[in-house]
Amino acid sequence: MSRSAASTRRTAVAAAGALTASLVLAACGSGDGGASSGSGGSFEAADCPEQPTTVWAKPSSGARHTVRTAMGDVQVPAAPKRVVVLDTAELDSAVTVGVRPVGATRSDVATGFLDYLSKDEVAGIEDVGKIGAPNLEAVAALKPDLILSSKVRDGVRYDALKKIAPTVLTESTGYPWKQNFATHADALGKIPEAKQAVAAYEAHARQVTEALGGAAKAKQLRTNVVRFIEGADTRIYGCRSYIGTVLDDLGTGPTDVVDGAKDGLMTEISPEQANKADANVVFYATYGSPQKSKEAEITGGALWKNMTAVKGGKSFRVDDQLWIQGIGYTAADKILDEIRQRLVKKG
């Protein structure tokens, strides 16, 4: 969904009726430059590009059809029955369109499959190893008729994978997740179901935007997403990240601290730069232990505690598996629900 189309639809929704709820924010100003920080300055909006338009293939009516992939055209069954997925986005895509894979790789988390998926949704799915290091013997033993992954994860294994089953790889993961979803849907023979899921998500996003006060207020709201990572610097996610696109679908987004980020993905900061994460609202997640990721150190320090978002009660710890690792429409819908729950006054 492009920024211009989203803005038009959201404005129409806002004008059509009264708001269902009002946003409670300590720091909301006016003007195109972002909301007042409450400390005499302002949070400037990042210079985010419009999201690319999703291109859909035409549904196939034959027993097999061709899917365009990062590795060239691949012939796949019209309705694959035994699907193996090798990353979290592919698992989310399958679940979203009602396909239960026979096998999937797991994230490096104690729960195995990501915890935002219910036990019913992942019941019976065989664990075929960690993401980026699948057990090819375990994959072959499942006798799949389709394998889904990306070039960035499994390009080096493509020749081995395609000997097991038709293998559809997208180029990458993360930012192009909407186009990747369309490719997954094509490979799964579920384009109509996928388009329904997208339409439902877009309607959901418009509803949350309306609840935040409408498109104009959402545009003024600066929302930074921070991730503490064991063994790495702290990240503030940019416009061209998965979570960046979800925020953009609401009309909000990060501060200009992410401008100039490599590939638009993220800006990295040290503990001594913690206050660079400040915004009207800060959502933060942790990969690894709170101690080893420096979450405890940073959030317990004066720089963090004195941020506008923290002092105003607008700093929220969120689930890393959902907000960062999920990368799909099922995850995005749950994130929208959480944003509304956190930011919108009930009653």
CSV table of C-alpha atoms in Angstrom, one decimal:
chain,number,residue,atom,x,y,z
A,1,MET,CA,0.0,0.0,0.0
A,2,SER,CA,1.6,3.3,-1.1
A,3,ARG,CA,1.9,6.3,1.2
A,4,SER,CA,-0.4,8.4,-1.1
A,5,ALA,CA,-3.1,5.8,-1.4
A,6,ALA,CA,-3.0,5.0,2.3
A,7,SER,CA,-3.2,8.7,3.2
A,8,THR,CA,-6.2,9.2,0.9
A,9,ARG,CA,-8.1,6.2,2.3
A,10,ARG,CA,-7.2,7.1,5.9
A,11,THR,CA,-8.4,10.7,5.4
A,12,ALA,CA,-11.7,9.5,3.9
A,13,VAL,CA,-12.2,7.1,6.9
A,14,ALA,CA,-11.5,9.9,9.4
A,15,ALA,CA,-14.0,12.2,7.7
A,16,ALA,CA,-16.7,9.6,7.4
A,17,GLY,CA,-17.5,9.4,11.1
A,18,ALA,CA,-16.5,10.2,14.6
A,19,LEU,CA,-13.4,8.8,16.1
A,20,THR,CA,-13.8,5.6,18.1
A,21,ALA,CA,-11.2,6.6,20.6
A,22,SER,CA,-8.7,9.4,21.4
A,23,LEU,CA,-5.0,9.2,21.6
A,24,VAL,CA,-3.4,9.9,25.0
A,25,LEU,CA,0.0,11.4,24.4
A,26,ALA,CA,1.9,13.7,26.6
A,27,ALA,CA,3.8,15.1,23.6
A,28,CYS,CA,1.8,16.0,20.6
A,29,GLY,CA,2.3,19.2,18.8
A,30,SER,CA,1.4,20.5,15.4
A,31,GLY,CA,3.2,21.2,12.2
A,32,ASP,CA,4.8,19.0,9.5
A,33,GLY,CA,8.1,18.7,11.4
A,34,GLY,CA,6.7,16.3,14.0
A,35,ALA,CA,5.3,16.6,17.5
A,36,SER,CA,6.7,18.7,20.3
A,37,SER,CA,9.2,16.8,22.4
A,38,GLY,CA,8.0,18.5,25.6
A,39,SER,CA,11.6,19.6,26.2
A,40,GLY,CA,11.6,22.7,24.0
A,41,GLY,CA,12.6,20.9,20.8
A,42,SER,CA,10.8,18.7,18.3
A,43,PHE,CA,11.0,15.2,16.9
A,44,GLU,CA,11.6,15.5,13.2
A,45,ALA,CA,10.2,12.8,10.9
A,46,ALA,CA,12.5,10.5,9.1
A,47,ASP,CA,12.6,10.9,5.3
A,48,CYS,CA,10.8,7.7,4.4
A,49,PRO,CA,10.2,6.7,0.8
A,50,GLU,CA,6.9,5.3,-0.4
A,51,GLN,CA,6.6,1.6,-0.1
A,52,PRO,CA,6.8,-0.3,-3.4
A,53,THR,CA,3.6,-1.5,-5.0
A,54,THR,CA,3.0,-5.2,-4.7
A,55,VAL,CA,2.8,-7.1,-8.0
A,56,TRP,CA,0.6,-10.2,-8.1
A,57,ALA,CA,0.8,-13.1,-10.5
A,58,LYS,CA,-2.4,-14.4,-12.2
A,59,PRO,CA,-3.9,-17.5,-10.4
A,60,SER,CA,-3.1,-20.7,-12.3
A,61,SER,CA,-5.7,-23.2,-13.4
A,62,GLY,CA,-3.4,-26.0,-14.5
A,63,ALA,CA,-1.8,-28.9,-12.6
A,64,ARG,CA,1.5,-27.0,-12.4
A,65,HIS,CA,2.4,-23.4,-13.0
A,66,THR,CA,5.5,-21.2,-13.2
A,67,VAL,CA,6.6,-19.0,-10.3
A,68,ARG,CA,9.1,-16.2,-10.8
A,69,THR,CA,11.8,-16.4,-8.2
A,70,ALA,CA,15.2,-15.0,-7.3
A,71,MET,CA,16.8,-18.0,-9.0
A,72,GLY,CA,14.7,-17.9,-12.2
A,73,ASP,CA,11.4,-19.5,-13.2
A,74,VAL,CA,10.4,-22.5,-11.2
A,75,GLN,CA,7.6,-25.0,-12.0
A,76,VAL,CA,5.5,-25.9,-8.9
A,77,PRO,CA,2.4,-27.9,-8.2
A,78,ALA,CA,-0.9,-25.9,-8.5
A,79,ALA,CA,-1.8,-26.9,-5.0
A,80,PRO,CA,1.2,-28.3,-3.0
A,81,LYS,CA,0.3,-30.6,-0.2
A,82,ARG,CA,3.6,-31.0,1.6
A,83,VAL,CA,5.3,-27.7,2.1
A,84,VAL,CA,8.6,-27.1,3.9
A,85,VAL,CA,9.4,-23.5,5.0
A,86,LEU,CA,12.9,-22.4,6.0
A,87,ASP,CA,12.4,-19.0,7.6
A,88,THR,CA,9.9,-17.1,9.8
A,89,ALA,CA,8.4,-15.0,7.0
A,90,GLU,CA,7.6,-18.1,4.9
A,91,LEU,CA,6.0,-19.7,8.0
A,92,ASP,CA,3.9,-16.6,8.6
A,93,SER,CA,2.8,-16.5,4.9
A,94,ALA,CA,1.7,-20.2,5.0
A,95,VAL,CA,-0.2,-19.7,8.2
A,96,THR,CA,-1.8,-16.5,6.9
A,97,VAL,CA,-3.3,-18.3,3.8
A,98,GLY,CA,-4.3,-21.4,5.7
A,99,VAL,CA,-1.5,-23.8,4.8
A,100,ARG,CA,0.1,-25.9,7.5
A,101,PRO,CA,3.6,-26.8,6.5
A,102,VAL,CA,4.9,-30.3,7.1
A,103,GLY,CA,8.3,-28.9,8.2
A,104,ALA,CA,9.9,-25.6,9.2
A,105,THR,CA,13.1,-24.3,10.5
A,106,ARG,CA,13.1,-22.7,14.0
A,107,SER,CA,14.5,-19.4,15.2
A,108,ASP,CA,17.3,-19.4,17.8
A,109,VAL,CA,14.7,-19.1,20.6
A,110,ALA,CA,13.8,-21.4,23.5
A,111,THR,CA,10.2,-21.8,22.2
A,112,GLY,CA,11.3,-23.2,18.8
A,113,PHE,CA,8.7,-21.7,16.5
A,114,LEU,CA,7.9,-18.1,17.1
A,115,ASP,CA,5.6,-17.7,20.1
A,116,TYR,CA,3.1,-15.3,18.5
A,117,LEU,CA,1.8,-18.3,16.5
A,118,SER,CA,-0.6,-20.4,18.6
A,119,LYS,CA,0.1,-24.1,19.4
A,120,ASP,CA,-2.8,-25.0,17.1
A,121,GLU,CA,-1.2,-23.1,14.2
A,122,VAL,CA,2.1,-25.0,14.5
A,123,ALA,CA,0.9,-28.3,15.7
A,124,GLY,CA,2.3,-31.2,13.7
A,125,ILE,CA,5.0,-29.2,12.0
A,126,GLU,CA,8.3,-31.0,12.0
A,127,ASP,CA,11.4,-29.1,13.1
A,128,VAL,CA,14.0,-29.3,10.4
A,129,GLY,CA,16.8,-27.3,12.0
A,130,LYS,CA,17.8,-23.7,12.6
A,131,ILE,CA,17.2,-20.9,10.1
A,132,GLY,CA,20.2,-20.6,7.9
A,133,ALA,CA,21.3,-24.1,8.7
A,134,PRO,CA,18.5,-26.6,7.8
A,135,ASN,CA,19.0,-30.3,8.1
A,136,LEU,CA,18.7,-31.4,4.5
A,137,GLU,CA,18.2,-35.0,5.4
A,138,ALA,CA,15.3,-34.0,7.6
A,139,VAL,CA,13.8,-31.9,4.8
A,140,ALA,CA,14.1,-34.7,2.3
A,141,ALA,CA,12.6,-37.2,4.7
A,142,LEU,CA,9.4,-35.2,4.7
A,143,LYS,CA,9.1,-35.7,1.0
A,144,PRO,CA,8.0,-32.1,0.3
A,145,ASP,CA,6.5,-31.0,-3.0
A,146,LEU,CA,7.5,-27.4,-2.4
A,147,ILE,CA,10.2,-25.6,-0.4
A,148,LEU,CA,10.0,-21.9,0.5
A,149,SER,CA,12.9,-19.7,1.6
A,150,SER,CA,15.0,-16.7,0.4
A,151,LYS,CA,18.3,-16.3,-1.4
A,152,VAL,CA,19.8,-14.5,1.5
A,153,ARG,CA,19.1,-17.5,3.8
A,154,ASP,CA,19.5,-20.5,1.6
A,155,GLY,CA,20.9,-19.4,-1.8
A,156,VAL,CA,24.1,-21.4,-1.1
A,157,ARG,CA,22.0,-24.5,-0.6
A,158,TYR,CA,19.7,-24.0,-3.6
A,159,ASP,CA,21.2,-26.7,-5.8
A,160,ALA,CA,20.8,-29.3,-3.0
A,161,LEU,CA,17.3,-28.1,-2.1
A,162,LYS,CA,15.9,-28.1,-5.7
A,163,LYS,CA,17.0,-31.8,-5.9
A,164,ILE,CA,14.6,-32.5,-3.0
A,165,ALA,CA,11.6,-30.5,-4.3
A,166,PRO,CA,10.7,-27.4,-6.4
A,167,THR,CA,12.3,-24.5,-4.4
A,168,VAL,CA,11.0,-21.0,-4.5
A,169,LEU,CA,13.5,-18.4,-3.1
A,170,THR,CA,12.7,-14.7,-2.9
A,171,GLU,CA,15.7,-12.4,-3.1
A,172,SER,CA,15.7,-11.3,0.6
A,173,THR,CA,13.6,-10.9,3.6
A,174,GLY,CA,12.5,-8.0,5.8
A,175,TYR,CA,11.6,-4.8,3.8
A,176,PRO,CA,10.2,-6.6,0.7
A,177,TRP,CA,7.9,-8.8,2.8
A,178,LYS,CA,4.7,-7.7,1.1
A,179,GLN,CA,6.0,-8.7,-2.4
A,180,ASN,CA,7.5,-11.8,-0.9
A,181,PHE,CA,4.1,-12.7,0.5
A,182,ALA,CA,2.6,-12.4,-3.0
A,183,THR,CA,5.4,-14.8,-4.3
A,184,HIS,CA,4.7,-17.2,-1.5
A,185,ALA,CA,1.0,-17.1,-2.2
A,186,ASP,CA,1.6,-17.8,-5.9
A,187,ALA,CA,3.8,-20.8,-5.1
A,188,LEU,CA,1.2,-22.1,-2.6
A,189,GLY,CA,-1.7,-21.7,-5.1
A,190,LYS,CA,-3.4,-19.3,-2.7
A,191,ILE,CA,-3.5,-15.9,-4.4
A,192,PRO,CA,-7.2,-15.2,-3.8
A,193,GLU,CA,-6.8,-16.0,-0.1
A,194,ALA,CA,-3.7,-13.9,0.1
A,195,LYS,CA,-5.4,-10.9,-1.4
A,196,GLN,CA,-8.2,-11.2,1.1
A,197,ALA,CA,-5.7,-11.2,3.9
A,198,VAL,CA,-4.0,-8.1,2.5
A,199,ALA,CA,-7.4,-6.3,2.2
A,200,ALA,CA,-8.3,-7.2,5.8
A,201,TYR,CA,-4.9,-6.0,7.0
A,202,GLU,CA,-5.2,-2.7,5.2
A,203,ALA,CA,-8.7,-2.2,6.6
A,204,HIS,CA,-7.3,-3.0,10.1
A,205,ALA,CA,-4.5,-0.4,9.6
A,206,ARG,CA,-7.1,2.3,8.6
A,207,GLN,CA,-9.1,1.5,11.7
A,208,VAL,CA,-6.1,1.9,14.0
A,209,THR,CA,-5.1,5.1,12.3
A,210,GLU,CA,-8.6,6.5,12.9
A,211,ALA,CA,-8.4,5.4,16.6
A,212,LEU,CA,-5.0,7.3,16.9
A,213,GLY,CA,-6.9,10.5,15.9
A,214,GLY,CA,-6.8,10.3,12.2
A,215,ALA,CA,-4.2,10.6,9.4
A,216,ALA,CA,-3.1,14.1,10.4
A,217,LYS,CA,-2.3,13.2,14.0
A,218,ALA,CA,-0.7,9.9,13.1
A,219,LYS,CA,1.6,11.8,10.7
A,220,GLN,CA,2.7,14.1,13.6
A,221,LEU,CA,3.4,11.1,15.9
A,222,ARG,CA,7.0,9.9,16.0
A,223,THR,CA,7.5,6.2,17.0
A,224,ASN,CA,10.9,4.7,17.3
A,225,VAL,CA,11.4,0.9,17.6
A,226,VAL,CA,14.6,0.0,19.5
A,227,ARG,CA,16.1,-3.5,19.7
A,228,PHE,CA,18.7,-4.5,22.3
A,229,ILE,CA,20.9,-7.4,20.9
A,230,GLU,CA,23.2,-9.7,22.7
A,231,GLY,CA,26.7,-9.2,21.2
A,232,ALA,CA,25.8,-6.2,19.1
A,233,ASP,CA,25.1,-2.5,19.4
A,234,THR,CA,21.5,-1.3,20.0
A,235,ARG,CA,19.4,-0.7,16.9
A,236,ILE,CA,16.8,1.9,16.0
A,237,TYR,CA,14.8,0.6,13.1
A,238,GLY,CA,14.4,2.6,9.9
A,239,CYS,CA,11.9,3.1,7.2
A,240,ARG,CA,13.1,0.1,5.2
A,241,SER,CA,12.6,-2.5,7.9
A,242,TYR,CA,9.7,-4.8,8.4
A,243,ILE,CA,8.4,-2.9,11.5
A,244,GLY,CA,9.1,0.4,9.7
A,245,THR,CA,6.6,-0.5,7.0
A,246,VAL,CA,4.0,-1.5,9.6
A,247,LEU,CA,4.3,1.9,11.3
A,248,ASP,CA,4.2,3.6,7.9
A,249,ASP,CA,0.9,1.8,7.1
A,250,LEU,CA,-0.5,3.7,10.1
A,251,GLY,CA,0.9,7.0,8.9
A,252,THR,CA,3.5,7.2,11.6
A,253,GLY,CA,7.2,6.3,11.7
A,254,PRO,CA,10.6,6.9,13.2
A,255,THR,CA,12.5,10.1,13.9
A,256,ASP,CA,15.2,11.4,11.6
A,257,VAL,CA,17.8,9.6,13.7
A,258,VAL,CA,17.5,6.8,11.1
A,259,ASP,CA,18.1,9.1,8.1
A,260,GLY,CA,21.2,7.9,6.3
A,261,ALA,CA,20.9,4.4,7.7
A,262,LYS,CA,22.5,1.8,5.4
A,263,ASP,CA,19.8,0.4,3.1
A,264,GLY,CA,17.3,2.4,5.3
A,265,LEU,CA,17.3,-0.5,7.7
A,266,MET,CA,18.6,0.7,11.0
A,267,THR,CA,20.8,3.1,13.0
A,268,GLU,CA,23.1,1.6,15.6
A,269,ILE,CA,23.8,3.4,18.9
A,270,SER,CA,26.0,2.8,21.9
A,271,PRO,CA,24.8,3.0,25.5
A,272,GLU,CA,26.3,6.5,25.6
A,273,GLN,CA,23.9,7.5,22.8
A,274,ALA,CA,20.8,6.0,24.3
A,275,ASN,CA,18.8,9.3,24.2
A,276,LYS,CA,19.0,9.3,20.4
A,277,ALA,CA,16.2,6.8,20.5
A,278,ASP,CA,13.8,9.3,22.0
A,279,ALA,CA,10.5,10.0,20.3
A,280,ASN,CA,6.8,10.6,21.2
A,281,VAL,CA,6.6,6.8,21.7
A,282,VAL,CA,9.3,4.2,22.0
A,283,PHE,CA,8.8,0.5,21.6
A,284,TYR,CA,11.7,-1.7,22.6
A,285,ALA,CA,12.5,-5.4,22.3
A,286,THR,CA,15.4,-7.6,23.2
A,287,TYR,CA,17.1,-10.4,21.4
A,288,GLY,CA,19.1,-12.4,24.0
A,289,SER,CA,19.3,-11.8,27.7
A,290,PRO,CA,18.4,-8.4,29.2
A,291,GLN,CA,21.9,-8.3,30.8
A,292,LYS,CA,24.0,-9.4,27.8
A,293,SER,CA,22.0,-7.3,25.3
A,294,LYS,CA,22.6,-4.2,27.6
A,295,GLU,CA,18.9,-3.7,27.9
A,296,ALA,CA,19.1,-3.6,31.7
A,297,GLU,CA,22.1,-1.2,31.6
A,298,ILE,CA,20.6,1.2,29.1
A,299,THR,CA,17.0,1.3,30.4
A,300,GLY,CA,18.3,1.7,33.9
A,301,GLY,CA,20.5,4.6,33.0
A,302,ALA,CA,19.9,8.3,33.3
A,303,LEU,CA,19.9,9.0,29.5
A,304,TRP,CA,17.1,6.5,28.9
A,305,LYS,CA,15.1,7.5,32.0
A,306,ASN,CA,15.2,11.2,31.0
A,307,MET,CA,13.8,10.6,27.5
A,308,THR,CA,10.5,12.3,26.7
A,309,ALA,CA,8.8,8.9,25.9
A,310,VAL,CA,10.0,7.3,29.1
A,311,LYS,CA,9.0,10.2,31.4
A,312,GLY,CA,5.7,10.5,29.7
A,313,GLY,CA,4.9,6.8,30.1
A,314,LYS,CA,5.1,6.1,26.4
A,315,SER,CA,8.0,3.6,26.5
A,316,PHE,CA,6.8,0.0,26.0
A,317,ARG,CA,8.6,-3.3,26.0
A,318,VAL,CA,7.3,-5.6,23.3
A,319,ASP,CA,7.9,-9.1,22.1
A,320,ASP,CA,11.0,-9.4,19.8
A,321,GLN,CA,9.6,-12.5,18.2
A,322,LEU,CA,6.4,-10.7,17.1
A,323,TRP,CA,7.7,-7.2,16.3
A,324,ILE,CA,11.0,-8.1,14.7
A,325,GLN,CA,11.2,-11.7,13.7
A,326,GLY,CA,7.7,-12.6,12.5
A,327,ILE,CA,7.7,-10.6,9.2
A,328,GLY,CA,4.3,-11.3,7.8
A,329,TYR,CA,0.6,-10.3,7.8
A,330,THR,CA,-0.3,-12.5,10.7
A,331,ALA,CA,2.4,-10.9,12.8
A,332,ALA,CA,1.5,-7.4,11.5
A,333,ASP,CA,-2.1,-7.7,12.4
A,334,LYS,CA,-1.1,-8.6,16.0
A,335,ILE,CA,1.3,-5.6,16.1
A,336,LEU,CA,-1.5,-3.3,15.0
A,337,ASP,CA,-3.7,-4.7,17.9
A,338,GLU,CA,-0.9,-4.0,20.4
A,339,ILE,CA,-0.2,-0.5,19.1
A,340,ARG,CA,-3.9,0.3,19.5
A,341,GLN,CA,-4.0,-1.3,23.0
A,342,ARG,CA,-0.9,0.7,24.1
A,343,LEU,CA,-1.7,4.1,22.7
A,344,VAL,CA,-5.5,4.5,22.5
A,345,LYS,CA,-7.5,5.5,25.5
A,346,LYS,CA,-10.3,3.1,26.2
A,347,GLY,CA,-13.8,4.3,26.7
